[in-house]
PDB file of C-alpha atoms and ligand atoms in Angstrom:
ATOM      1  CA  UNK V   1     -37.650  18.224 -49.720  1.00  0.00           C
ATOM      2  CA  UNK V   2     -36.216  17.309 -46.672  1.00  0.00           C
ATOM      3  CA  UNK V   3     -33.764  13.974 -46.726  1.00  0.00           C
ATOM      4  CA  UNK V   4     -32.878  11.553 -44.377  1.00  0.00           C
ATOM      5  CA  UNK V   5     -30.538   9.056 -44.211  1.00  0.00           C
ATOM      6  CA  UNK V   6     -31.744   5.415 -43.117  1.00  0.00           C
ATOM      7  CA  UNK V   7     -29.723   3.197 -40.082  1.00  0.00           C
ATOM      8  CA  UNK V   8     -27.866   0.370 -41.144  1.00  0.00           C
ATOM      9  CA  UNK V   9     -30.431  -2.770 -41.248  1.00  0.00           C
ATOM     10  CA  UNK V  10     -33.028  -0.643 -42.298  1.00  0.00           C
ATOM     11  CA  UNK V  11     -34.450  -1.022 -45.918  1.00  0.00           C
ATOM     12  CA  UNK V  12     -36.919   0.952 -46.211  1.00  0.00           C
ATOM     13  CA  UNK V  13     -39.418   3.442 -44.637  1.00  0.00           C
ATOM     14  CA  UNK V  14     -43.271   2.191 -44.768  1.00  0.00           C
ATOM     15  CA  UNK V  15     -45.243   5.690 -43.649  1.00  0.00           C
ATOM     16  CA  UNK V  16     -48.564   5.249 -42.006  1.00  0.00           C
ATOM     17  CA  UNK V  17     -50.375   5.904 -45.042  1.00  0.00           C
ATOM     18  CA  UNK V  18     -48.928   2.936 -46.081  1.00  0.00           C
ATOM     19  CA  UNK V  19     -46.738   5.818 -49.352  1.00  0.00           C
ATOM     20  CA  UNK V  20     -43.128   3.243 -49.131  1.00  0.00           C
ATOM     21  CA  UNK V  21     -39.992   4.147 -48.589  1.00  0.00           C
ATOM     22  CA  UNK V  22     -37.393   1.892 -49.951  1.00  0.00           C
ATOM     23  CA  UNK V  23     -33.669   2.159 -50.593  1.00  0.00           C
ATOM     24  CA  UNK V  24     -30.508   0.234 -49.074  1.00  0.00           C
ATOM     25  CA  UNK V  25     -29.068   0.789 -45.643  1.00  0.00           C
ATOM     26  CA  UNK V  26     -26.713   4.413 -45.790  1.00  0.00           C
ATOM     27  CA  UNK V  27     -28.186   5.543 -48.518  1.00  0.00           C
ATOM     28  CA  UNK V  28     -30.454   8.863 -48.467  1.00  0.00           C
ATOM     29  CA  UNK V  29     -33.717   8.876 -49.038  1.00  0.00           C
ATOM     30  CA  UNK V  30     -36.497  11.932 -49.406  1.00  0.00           C
ATOM     31  CA  UNK V  31     -39.249  12.327 -48.824  1.00  0.00           C
ATOM     32  CA  UNK V  32     -42.058  14.154 -48.233  1.00  0.00           C
ATOM     33  CA  UNK V  33     -42.083  17.314 -45.551  1.00  0.00           C
ATOM     34  CA  UNK V  34     -46.223  15.733 -44.103  1.00  0.00           C
ATOM     35  CA  UNK V  35     -43.490  12.296 -43.770  1.00  0.00           C
ATOM     36  CA  UNK V  36     -40.566  14.263 -42.876  1.00  0.00           C
ATOM     37  CA  UNK V  37     -42.691  15.481 -40.430  1.00  0.00           C
ATOM     38  CA  UNK V  38     -45.015  12.642 -38.615  1.00  0.00           C
ATOM     39  CA  UNK V  39     -40.587  10.277 -38.130  1.00  0.00           C
ATOM     40  CA  UNK V  40     -39.548  13.758 -35.720  1.00  0.00           C
ATOM     41  CA  UNK V  41     -42.142  12.439 -34.160  1.00  0.00           C
ATOM     42  CA  UNK V  42     -41.928   8.690 -33.990  1.00  0.00           C
ATOM     43  CA  UNK V  43     -39.773   6.149 -33.248  1.00  0.00           C
ATOM     44  CA  UNK V  44     -36.671   6.565 -35.266  1.00  0.00           C
ATOM     45  CA  UNK V  45     -36.967  10.897 -34.627  1.00  0.00           C
ATOM     46  CA  UNK V  46     -37.213   9.881 -30.474  1.00  0.00           C
ATOM     47  CA  UNK V  47     -34.813   7.720 -30.393  1.00  0.00           C
ATOM     48  CA  UNK V  48     -32.442   9.303 -31.883  1.00  0.00           C
ATOM     49  CA  UNK V  49     -30.924   6.523 -35.269  1.00  0.00           C
ATOM     50  CA  UNK V  50     -32.214   8.756 -37.951  1.00  0.00           C
ATOM     51  CA  UNK V  51     -30.399  11.237 -39.145  1.00  0.00           C
ATOM     52  CA  UNK V  52     -30.644  13.510 -42.043  1.00  0.00           C
ATOM     53  CA  UNK V  53     -30.101  17.847 -42.884  1.00  0.00           C
ATOM     54  CA  UNK V  54     -32.405  20.871 -41.177  1.00  0.00           C
ATOM     55  CA  UNK V  55     -35.821  18.904 -40.294  1.00  0.00           C
ATOM     56  CA  UNK V  56     -33.928  16.728 -37.994  1.00  0.00           C
ATOM     57  CA  UNK V  57     -31.567  18.888 -36.623  1.00  0.00           C
ATOM     58  CA  UNK V  58     -33.141  21.593 -35.753  1.00  0.00           C
ATOM     59  CA  UNK V  59     -31.047  24.148 -37.163  1.00  0.00           C
ATOM     60  CA  UNK V  60     -28.723  24.126 -33.895  1.00  0.00           C
ATOM     61  CA  UNK V  61     -26.064  22.937 -33.451  1.00  0.00           C
ATOM     62  CA  UNK V  62     -26.887  21.545 -29.508  1.00  0.00           C
ATOM     63  CA  UNK V  63     -27.683  18.185 -28.221  1.00  0.00           C
ATOM     64  CA  UNK V  64     -29.016  16.774 -25.033  1.00  0.00           C
ATOM     65  CA  UNK V  65     -25.401  14.153 -23.667  1.00  0.00           C
ATOM     66  CA  UNK V  66     -25.759  10.925 -22.089  1.00  0.00           C
ATOM     67  CA  UNK V  67     -23.169  10.866 -19.552  1.00  0.00           C
ATOM     68  CA  UNK V  68     -22.925   7.946 -19.308  1.00  0.00           C
ATOM     69  CA  UNK V  69     -22.665   6.158 -23.177  1.00  0.00           C
ATOM     70  CA  UNK V  70     -20.443   9.750 -23.773  1.00  0.00           C
ATOM     71  CA  UNK V  71     -22.898  10.148 -26.768  1.00  0.00           C
ATOM     72  CA  UNK V  72     -25.016  13.425 -27.663  1.00  0.00           C
ATOM     73  CA  UNK V  73     -28.329  13.039 -29.344  1.00  0.00           C
ATOM     74  CA  UNK V  74     -31.211  14.713 -30.753  1.00  0.00           C
ATOM     75  CA  UNK V  75     -32.235  17.813 -28.793  1.00  0.00           C
ATOM     76  CA  UNK V  76     -35.356  16.233 -28.067  1.00  0.00           C
ATOM     77  CA  UNK V  77     -33.778  13.853 -26.404  1.00  0.00           C
ATOM     78  CA  UNK V  78     -34.684  14.372 -22.763  1.00  0.00           C
ATOM     79  CA  UNK V  79     -34.241  10.370 -21.807  1.00  0.00           C
ATOM     80  CA  UNK V  80     -31.520   7.918 -23.566  1.00  0.00           C
ATOM     81  CA  UNK V  81     -32.820   6.118 -26.322  1.00  0.00           C
ATOM     82  CA  UNK V  82     -29.861   3.988 -25.463  1.00  0.00           C
ATOM     83  CA  UNK V  83     -30.184   3.088 -21.440  1.00  0.00           C
ATOM     84  CA  UNK V  84     -32.834   5.369 -20.717  1.00  0.00           C
ATOM     85  CA  UNK V  85     -30.616   7.821 -18.047  1.00  0.00           C
ATOM     86  CA  UNK V  86     -31.364  11.141 -18.180  1.00  0.00           C
ATOM     87  CA  UNK V  87     -29.215  13.537 -21.092  1.00  0.00           C
ATOM     88  CA  UNK V  88     -28.096  16.826 -20.159  1.00  0.00           C
ATOM     89  CA  UNK V  89     -28.033  20.068 -22.420  1.00  0.00           C
ATOM     90  CA  UNK V  90     -25.083  20.934 -24.201  1.00  0.00           C
ATOM     91  CA  UNK V  91     -23.173  22.985 -26.682  1.00  0.00           C
ATOM     92  CA  UNK V  92     -21.184  21.081 -29.599  1.00  0.00           C
TER      93      UNK V  92
HETATM   94 ZN1   ZN T 101     -26.743   6.534 -22.251  1.00  0.00          ZN
END
């Protein structure tokens, strides 16, 4: 079962189908595979703020680096979620 870490300030997840996961900030939450896929496709996954296990790292150490922000995002972040600049593929 996929496990994700909620970002600071996030008190839980409300899924589109009405399922709610509630945890304190920083806690790990076990979610169903379907919900993990939804999260990965959605805002949290796209913005890179939701971190988790292999479901969210795509099984690789590759990341997309933003030079201005000096940070490496997830492999699917072709633009920096923070500043919007194009990212460059990087092998960390
Ligand atoms: Zn940036």
